[in-house]
Amino acid sequence: MPAANPCINICRMDLAGKYCQGCRRTTVEIGLWESMTEVQRIEVLADLPLRALGRGASQQPTSGRP
């Protein structure tokens, strides 16, 4: 089963302009979601709970991620 898109239709960026307030993805991750590999999607999904707490592991995309 493919990784589900985390969009919850609350599409606005946080005050820092870094993450969507609804799904907590970056604009790059949102734009590339459909073309990401399953592994890339799972990596993004794994980071979302930390981002919601303000402790996202991804300050910048890594070489294997968009």
MMTF fields as JSON, N, C-alpha, C and O atoms, coordinates in Angstrom:
{
  "mmtfVersion": "1.0.0",
  "mmtfProducer": "UNKNOWN",
  "numBonds": 263,
  "numAtoms": 264,
  "numGroups": 66,
  "numChains": 1,
  "numModels": 1,
  "chainsPerModel": [1],
  "groupsPerChain": [66],
  "chainIdList": ["A"],
  "bondAtomList": [4, 2, 8, 6, 12, 10, 16, 14, 20, 18, 24, 22, 28, 26, 32, 30, 36, 34, 40, 38, 44, 42, 48, 46, 52, 50, 56, 54, 60, 58, 64, 62, 68, 66, 72, 70, 76, 74, 80, 78, 84, 82, 88, 86, 92, 90, 96, 94, 100, 98, 104, 102, 108, 106, 112, 110, 116, 114, 120, 118, 124, 122, 128, 126, 132, 130, 136, 134, 140, 138, 144, 142, 148, 146, 152, 150, 156, 154, 160, 158, 164, 162, 168, 166, 172, 170, 176, 174, 180, 178, 184, 182, 188, 186, 192, 190, 196, 194, 200, 198, 204, 202, 208, 206, 212, 210, 216, 214, 220, 218, 224, 222, 228, 226, 232, 230, 236, 234, 240, 238, 244, 242, 248, 246, 252, 250, 256, 254, 260, 258],
  "bondOrderList": [1, 1, 1, 1, 1, 1, 1, 1, 1, 1, 1, 1, 1, 1, 1, 1, 1, 1, 1, 1, 1, 1, 1, 1, 1, 1, 1, 1, 1, 1, 1, 1, 1, 1, 1, 1, 1, 1, 1, 1, 1, 1, 1, 1, 1, 1, 1, 1, 1, 1, 1, 1, 1, 1, 1, 1, 1, 1, 1, 1, 1, 1, 1, 1, 1],
  "groupList": [{"groupName": "MET", "atomNameList": ["N", "CA", "C", "O"], "elementList": ["N", "C", "C", "O"], "formalChargeList": [0, 0, 0, 0], "bondAtomList": [1, 0, 2, 1, 3, 2], "bondOrderList": [1, 1, 2], "singleLetterCode": "M", "chemCompType": "L-PEPTIDE LINKING"}, {"groupName": "PRO", "atomNameList": ["N", "CA", "C", "O"], "elementList": ["N", "C", "C", "O"], "formalChargeList": [0, 0, 0, 0], "bondAtomList": [1, 0, 2, 1, 3, 2], "bondOrderList": [1, 1, 2], "singleLetterCode": "P", "chemCompType": "L-PEPTIDE LINKING"}, {"groupName": "ALA", "atomNameList": ["N", "CA", "C", "O"], "elementList": ["N", "C", "C", "O"], "formalChargeList": [0, 0, 0, 0], "bondAtomList": [1, 0, 2, 1, 3, 2], "bondOrderList": [1, 1, 2], "singleLetterCode": "A", "chemCompType": "L-PEPTIDE LINKING"}, {"groupName": "ASN", "atomNameList": ["N", "CA", "C", "O"], "elementList": ["N", "C", "C", "O"], "formalChargeList": [0, 0, 0, 0], "bondAtomList": [1, 0, 2, 1, 3, 2], "bondOrderList": [1, 1, 2], "singleLetterCode": "N", "chemCompType": "L-PEPTIDE LINKING"}, {"groupName": "CYS", "atomNameList": ["N", "CA", "C", "O"], "elementList": ["N", "C", "C", "O"], "formalChargeList": [0, 0, 0, 0], "bondAtomList": [1, 0, 2, 1, 3, 2], "bondOrderList": [1, 1, 2], "singleLetterCode": "C", "chemCompType": "L-PEPTIDE LINKING"}, {"groupName": "ILE", "atomNameList": ["N", "CA", "C", "O"], "elementList": ["N", "C", "C", "O"], "formalChargeList": [0, 0, 0, 0], "bondAtomList": [1, 0, 2, 1, 3, 2], "bondOrderList": [1, 1, 2], "singleLetterCode": "I", "chemCompType": "L-PEPTIDE LINKING"}, {"groupName": "ARG", "atomNameList": ["N", "CA", "C", "O"], "elementList": ["N", "C", "C", "O"], "formalChargeList": [0, 0, 0, 0], "bondAtomList": [1, 0, 2, 1, 3, 2], "bondOrderList": [1, 1, 2], "singleLetterCode": "R", "chemCompType": "L-PEPTIDE LINKING"}, {"groupName": "ASP", "atomNameList": ["N", "CA", "C", "O"], "elementList": ["N", "C", "C", "O"], "formalChargeList": [0, 0, 0, 0], "bondAtomList": [1, 0, 2, 1, 3, 2], "bondOrderList": [1, 1, 2], "singleLetterCode": "D", "chemCompType": "L-PEPTIDE LINKING"}, {"groupName": "LEU", "atomNameList": ["N", "CA", "C", "O"], "elementList": ["N", "C", "C", "O"], "formalChargeList": [0, 0, 0, 0], "bondAtomList": [1, 0, 2, 1, 3, 2], "bondOrderList": [1, 1, 2], "singleLetterCode": "L", "chemCompType": "L-PEPTIDE LINKING"}, {"groupName": "GLY", "atomNameList": ["N", "CA", "C", "O"], "elementList": ["N", "C", "C", "O"], "formalChargeList": [0, 0, 0, 0], "bondAtomList": [1, 0, 2, 1, 3, 2], "bondOrderList": [1, 1, 2], "singleLetterCode": "G", "chemCompType": "PEPTIDE LINKING"}, {"groupName": "LYS", "atomNameList": ["N", "CA", "C", "O"], "elementList": ["N", "C", "C", "O"], "formalChargeList": [0, 0, 0, 0], "bondAtomList": [1, 0, 2, 1, 3, 2], "bondOrderList": [1, 1, 2], "singleLetterCode": "K", "chemCompType": "L-PEPTIDE LINKING"}, {"groupName": "TYR", "atomNameList": ["N", "CA", "C", "O"], "elementList": ["N", "C", "C", "O"], "formalChargeList": [0, 0, 0, 0], "bondAtomList": [1, 0, 2, 1, 3, 2], "bondOrderList": [1, 1, 2], "singleLetterCode": "Y", "chemCompType": "L-PEPTIDE LINKING"}, {"groupName": "GLN", "atomNameList": ["N", "CA", "C", "O"], "elementList": ["N", "C", "C", "O"], "formalChargeList": [0, 0, 0, 0], "bondAtomList": [1, 0, 2, 1, 3, 2], "bondOrderList": [1, 1, 2], "singleLetterCode": "Q", "chemCompType": "L-PEPTIDE LINKING"}, {"groupName": "THR", "atomNameList": ["N", "CA", "C", "O"], "elementList": ["N", "C", "C", "O"], "formalChargeList": [0, 0, 0, 0], "bondAtomList": [1, 0, 2, 1, 3, 2], "bondOrderList": [1, 1, 2], "singleLetterCode": "T", "chemCompType": "L-PEPTIDE LINKING"}, {"groupName": "VAL", "atomNameList": ["N", "CA", "C", "O"], "elementList": ["N", "C", "C", "O"], "formalChargeList": [0, 0, 0, 0], "bondAtomList": [1, 0, 2, 1, 3, 2], "bondOrderList": [1, 1, 2], "singleLetterCode": "V", "chemCompType": "L-PEPTIDE LINKING"}, {"groupName": "GLU", "atomNameList": ["N", "CA", "C", "O"], "elementList": ["N", "C", "C", "O"], "formalChargeList": [0, 0, 0, 0], "bondAtomList": [1, 0, 2, 1, 3, 2], "bondOrderList": [1, 1, 2], "singleLetterCode": "E", "chemCompType": "L-PEPTIDE LINKING"}, {"groupName": "TRP", "atomNameList": ["N", "CA", "C", "O"], "elementList": ["N", "C", "C", "O"], "formalChargeList": [0, 0, 0, 0], "bondAtomList": [1, 0, 2, 1, 3, 2], "bondOrderList": [1, 1, 2], "singleLetterCode": "W", "chemCompType": "L-PEPTIDE LINKING"}, {"groupName": "SER", "atomNameList": ["N", "CA", "C", "O"], "elementList": ["N", "C", "C", "O"], "formalChargeList": [0, 0, 0, 0], "bondAtomList": [1, 0, 2, 1, 3, 2], "bondOrderList": [1, 1, 2], "singleLetterCode": "S", "chemCompType": "L-PEPTIDE LINKING"}],
  "groupTypeList": [0, 1, 2, 2, 3, 1, 4, 5, 3, 5, 4, 6, 0, 7, 8, 2, 9, 10, 11, 4, 12, 9, 4, 6, 6, 13, 13, 14, 15, 5, 9, 8, 16, 15, 17, 0, 13, 15, 14, 12, 6, 5, 15, 14, 8, 2, 7, 8, 1, 8, 6, 2, 8, 9, 6, 9, 2, 17, 12, 12, 1, 13, 17, 9, 6, 1],
  "groupIdList": [1, 2, 3, 4, 5, 6, 7, 8, 9, 10, 11, 12, 13, 14, 15, 16, 17, 18, 19, 20, 21, 22, 23, 24, 25, 26, 27, 28, 29, 30, 31, 32, 33, 34, 35, 36, 37, 38, 39, 40, 41, 42, 43, 44, 45, 46, 47, 48, 49, 50, 51, 52, 53, 54, 55, 56, 57, 58, 59, 60, 61, 62, 63, 64, 65, 66],
  "secStructList": [7, 7, 7, 7, 7, 7, 7, 7, 1, 7, 7, 7, 5, 7, 6, 6, 1, 1, 1, 5, 6, 6, 6, 7, 7, 7, 2, 2, 2, 2, 2, 2, 4, 4, 4, 1, 7, 2, 2, 2, 2, 2, 2, 2, 2, 2, 2, 2, 2, 2, 2, 2, 6, 6, 7, 7, 1, 7, 1, 1, 7, 7, 6, 6, 7, 7],
  "xCoordList": [0.849, 0.0, 0.896, 1.79, 0.671, 1.497, 1.315, 0.257, 2.359, 2.287, 1.232, 1.226, 0.349, -0.753, -0.25, 0.678, -0.871, -0.577, -1.07, -2.236, -0.212, -0.609, -1.433, -1.771, -1.76, -2.523, -3.871, -4.595, -4.203, -5.506, -6.296, -7.213, -5.924, -6.613, -6.604, -7.546, -5.544, -5.276, -3.961, -2.888, -4.065, -2.889, -2.438, -2.786, -1.661, -1.032, 0.273, 0.386, 1.239, 2.571, 2.64, 1.909, 3.537, 3.746, 4.381, 4.75, 4.505, 5.029, 6.444, 6.816, 7.22, 8.585, 8.614, 9.653, 7.48, 7.417, 8.092, 8.433, 8.285, 9.029, 8.121, 8.37, 7.073, 6.206, 4.746, 4.307, 4.002, 2.552, 1.98, 2.39, 1.051, 0.456, -0.434, -0.678, -0.917, -1.769, -0.982, -1.116, -0.16, 0.534, 1.974, 2.582, 2.539, 3.908, 4.989, 6.156, 4.612, 5.62, 6.12, 5.46, 7.303, 7.833, 7.15, 6.503, 7.297, 6.721, 7.373, 6.712, 8.651, 9.342, 8.743, 8.45, 8.558, 7.984, 6.566, 6.188, 5.784, 4.417, 4.452, 3.723, 5.302, 5.385, 5.901, 5.5, 6.79, 7.399, 6.725, 7.121, 5.723, 5.128, 4.775, 5.117, 4.114, 3.67, 4.83, 4.687, 5.975, 7.113, 8.13, 9.111, 7.909, 8.816, 8.7, 7.656, 9.81, 9.767, 9.035, 8.833, 8.652, 7.977, 8.888, 8.419, 10.164, 11.12, 11.191, 11.192, 11.251, 11.294, 10.033, 10.108, 8.886, 7.628, 7.615, 7.198, 8.07, 8.1, 9.045, 8.749, 10.175, 11.107, 10.45, 10.596, 9.731, 9.032, 7.971, 7.896, 7.161, 6.104, 6.662, 6.047, 7.818, 8.422, 8.844, 8.869, 9.174, 9.634, 8.484, 8.694, 7.292, 6.184, 5.827, 5.583, 5.781, 5.454, 6.458, 6.069, 7.739, 8.747, 8.568, 8.743, 8.224, 7.988, 6.805, 6.834, 5.78, 4.599, 4.966, 4.329, 5.986, 6.456, 7.526, 8.043, 7.851, 8.87, 10.285, 11.231, 10.437, 11.759, 12.041, 12.58, 11.69, 11.892, 13.337, 14.25, 13.536, 14.885, 15.494, 16.717, 14.666, 15.151, 15.203, 14.191, 16.351, 16.493, 16.628, 16.156, 17.267, 17.373, 17.27, 17.624, 16.791, 16.717, 18.092, 19.099, 18.124, 19.371, 19.558, 18.663, 20.688, 20.998, 20.009, 19.76, 19.44, 18.504, 17.074, 16.192, 16.827, 15.458, 15.332, 16.3, 14.132, 13.918, 13.943, 13.778],
  "yCoordList": [-1.18, 0.0, 1.245, 1.356, 2.176, 3.381, 4.272, 4.274, 5.022, 5.972, 7.022, 7.605, 7.253, 8.198, 9.634, 9.984, 10.451, 11.872, 12.464, 12.278, 13.173, 13.692, 14.978, 15.518, 15.476, 16.719, 16.593, 15.618, 17.594, 17.619, 18.87, 19.285, 19.463, 20.629, 21.854, 22.646, 22.002, 23.243, 23.739, 23.524, 24.396, 24.694, 26.138, 27.015, 26.363, 27.669, 27.438, 26.554, 28.254, 28.091, 28.719, 29.66, 28.175, 28.735, 30.117, 30.532, 30.823, 32.188, 32.265, 33.264, 31.232, 31.204, 30.869, 31.007, 30.429, 30.055, 28.733, 28.451, 27.922, 26.682, 25.481, 24.689, 25.343, 24.167, 24.559, 25.599, 23.713, 23.871, 23.634, 22.695, 24.464, 24.309, 23.078, 22.575, 22.589, 21.408, 20.114, 19.309, 19.906, 18.615, 18.639, 17.58, 19.827, 20.018, 19.694, 19.535, 19.597, 19.402, 20.754, 21.777, 20.743, 21.948, 22.129, 21.211, 23.308, 23.527, 22.615, 22.171, 22.334, 21.418, 20.022, 19.386, 19.543, 18.211, 18.123, 17.107, 19.177, 19.196, 19.109, 18.319, 19.924, 19.95, 18.667, 18.299, 17.988, 16.773, 15.489, 14.407, 15.574, 14.379, 13.308, 12.142, 13.665, 12.671, 11.996, 10.867, 12.666, 12.068, 11.428, 10.84, 11.536, 10.916, 9.402, 8.842, 8.761, 7.309, 6.992, 7.866, 5.754, 5.331, 5.536, 5.942, 5.259, 5.45, 6.922, 7.241, 7.817, 9.249, 9.689, 10.458, 9.212, 9.567, 9.089, 9.82, 7.87, 7.314, 8.124, 8.345, 8.569, 9.408, 10.722, 11.166, 11.341, 12.587, 12.322, 13.048, 11.297, 10.98, 10.713, 11.093, 10.067, 9.764, 11.031, 11.048, 12.084, 13.333, 14.247, 15.143, 14.044, 14.964, 15.114, 16.24, 14.046, 14.245, 15.147, 15.946, 15.021, 15.892, 17.335, 18.26, 17.527, 18.884, 19.515, 20.706, 18.744, 19.264, 19.735, 20.638, 19.125, 19.519, 20.603, 21.046, 21.025, 22.051, 21.516, 22.279, 20.202, 19.589, 18.76, 17.659, 19.263, 18.509, 18.108, 18.905, 16.883, 16.378, 16.979, 17.058, 17.399, 17.881, 19.4, 20.054, 19.953, 21.393, 21.772, 22.828, 20.913, 21.078, 19.693, 18.707, 19.605, 18.289, 17.639, 18.312, 16.333, 15.594, 15.145, 15.326, 14.572, 14.205, 13.206, 13.221, 12.343, 11.349, 11.816, 11.085, 13.028, 13.529, 14.826, 15.573, 15.087, 16.361, 17.527, 18.673],
  "zCoordList": [0.0, 0.0, 0.0, 0.839, -0.921, -0.997, 0.235, 0.864, 0.562, 1.673, 1.357, 0.273, 2.304, 2.111, 2.11, 2.84, 1.287, 1.267, 2.589, 2.938, 3.333, 4.638, 4.598, 5.651, 3.416, 3.294, 3.998, 3.798, 4.83, 5.506, 5.118, 5.827, 3.98, 3.421, 4.333, 4.328, 5.109, 5.841, 5.252, 5.816, 4.125, 3.305, 3.477, 2.686, 4.525, 4.721, 5.468, 6.317, 5.124, 5.693, 7.082, 7.393, 7.915, 9.246, 9.113, 8.014, 10.227, 10.187, 9.626, 9.009, 9.833, 9.303, 7.814, 7.168, 7.267, 5.861, 5.56, 4.412, 6.59, 6.435, 6.192, 5.284, 6.995, 6.924, 6.757, 7.249, 6.058, 5.971, 7.369, 8.05, 7.798, 9.123, 9.212, 10.309, 8.094, 8.104, 8.112, 9.033, 7.092, 6.946, 7.436, 7.594, 7.682, 8.171, 7.138, 7.496, 5.864, 4.817, 4.337, 4.517, 3.72, 3.093, 1.736, 1.232, 1.156, -0.17, -1.201, -2.14, -1.039, -1.955, -1.839, -2.851, -0.613, -0.406, -0.957, -1.54, -0.777, -1.303, -2.826, -3.426, -3.446, -4.899, -5.523, -6.628, -4.814, -5.358, -4.9, -5.335, -4.037, -3.425, -4.45, -4.253, -5.517, -6.506, -7.229, -7.699, -7.327, -8.023, -7.072, -7.527, -5.771, -4.794, -4.839, -5.171, -4.495, -4.332, -3.031, -2.188, -2.885, -1.658, -0.441, 0.622, -0.592, 0.503, 0.902, 2.091, -0.076, 0.219, 0.953, 1.911, 0.514, 1.18, 2.626, 3.524, 2.847, 4.203, 5.089, 6.263, 4.542, 5.305, 5.712, 6.851, 4.788, 5.102, 6.171, 7.161, 5.977, 6.935, 8.329, 9.326, 8.407, 9.705, 10.445, 11.676, 9.714, 10.321, 10.752, 11.569, 10.229, 10.493, 11.97, 12.404, 12.768, 14.19, 14.916, 15.767, 14.585, 15.199, 14.757, 15.551, 13.507, 13.008, 13.721, 14.035, 13.978, 14.67, 16.08, 16.622, 16.664, 17.994, 17.925, 18.951, 16.708, 16.534, 16.609, 16.804, 16.454, 16.534, 15.294, 15.399, 14.136, 12.9, 12.71, 12.928, 12.307, 12.081, 10.83, 10.712, 9.904, 8.611, 8.594, 8.342, 8.855, 8.734, 7.266, 6.843, 6.499, 5.06, 4.454, 5.099, 3.222, 2.585, 2.519, 2.299, 2.71, 2.601, 1.168, 0.342, 0.863, -0.514, -1.088, -2.294, -0.267, -0.768, -0.8, -1.25, -0.328, -0.253, -1.017, -1.165, -1.502, -2.192, -1.235, -1.654]
}
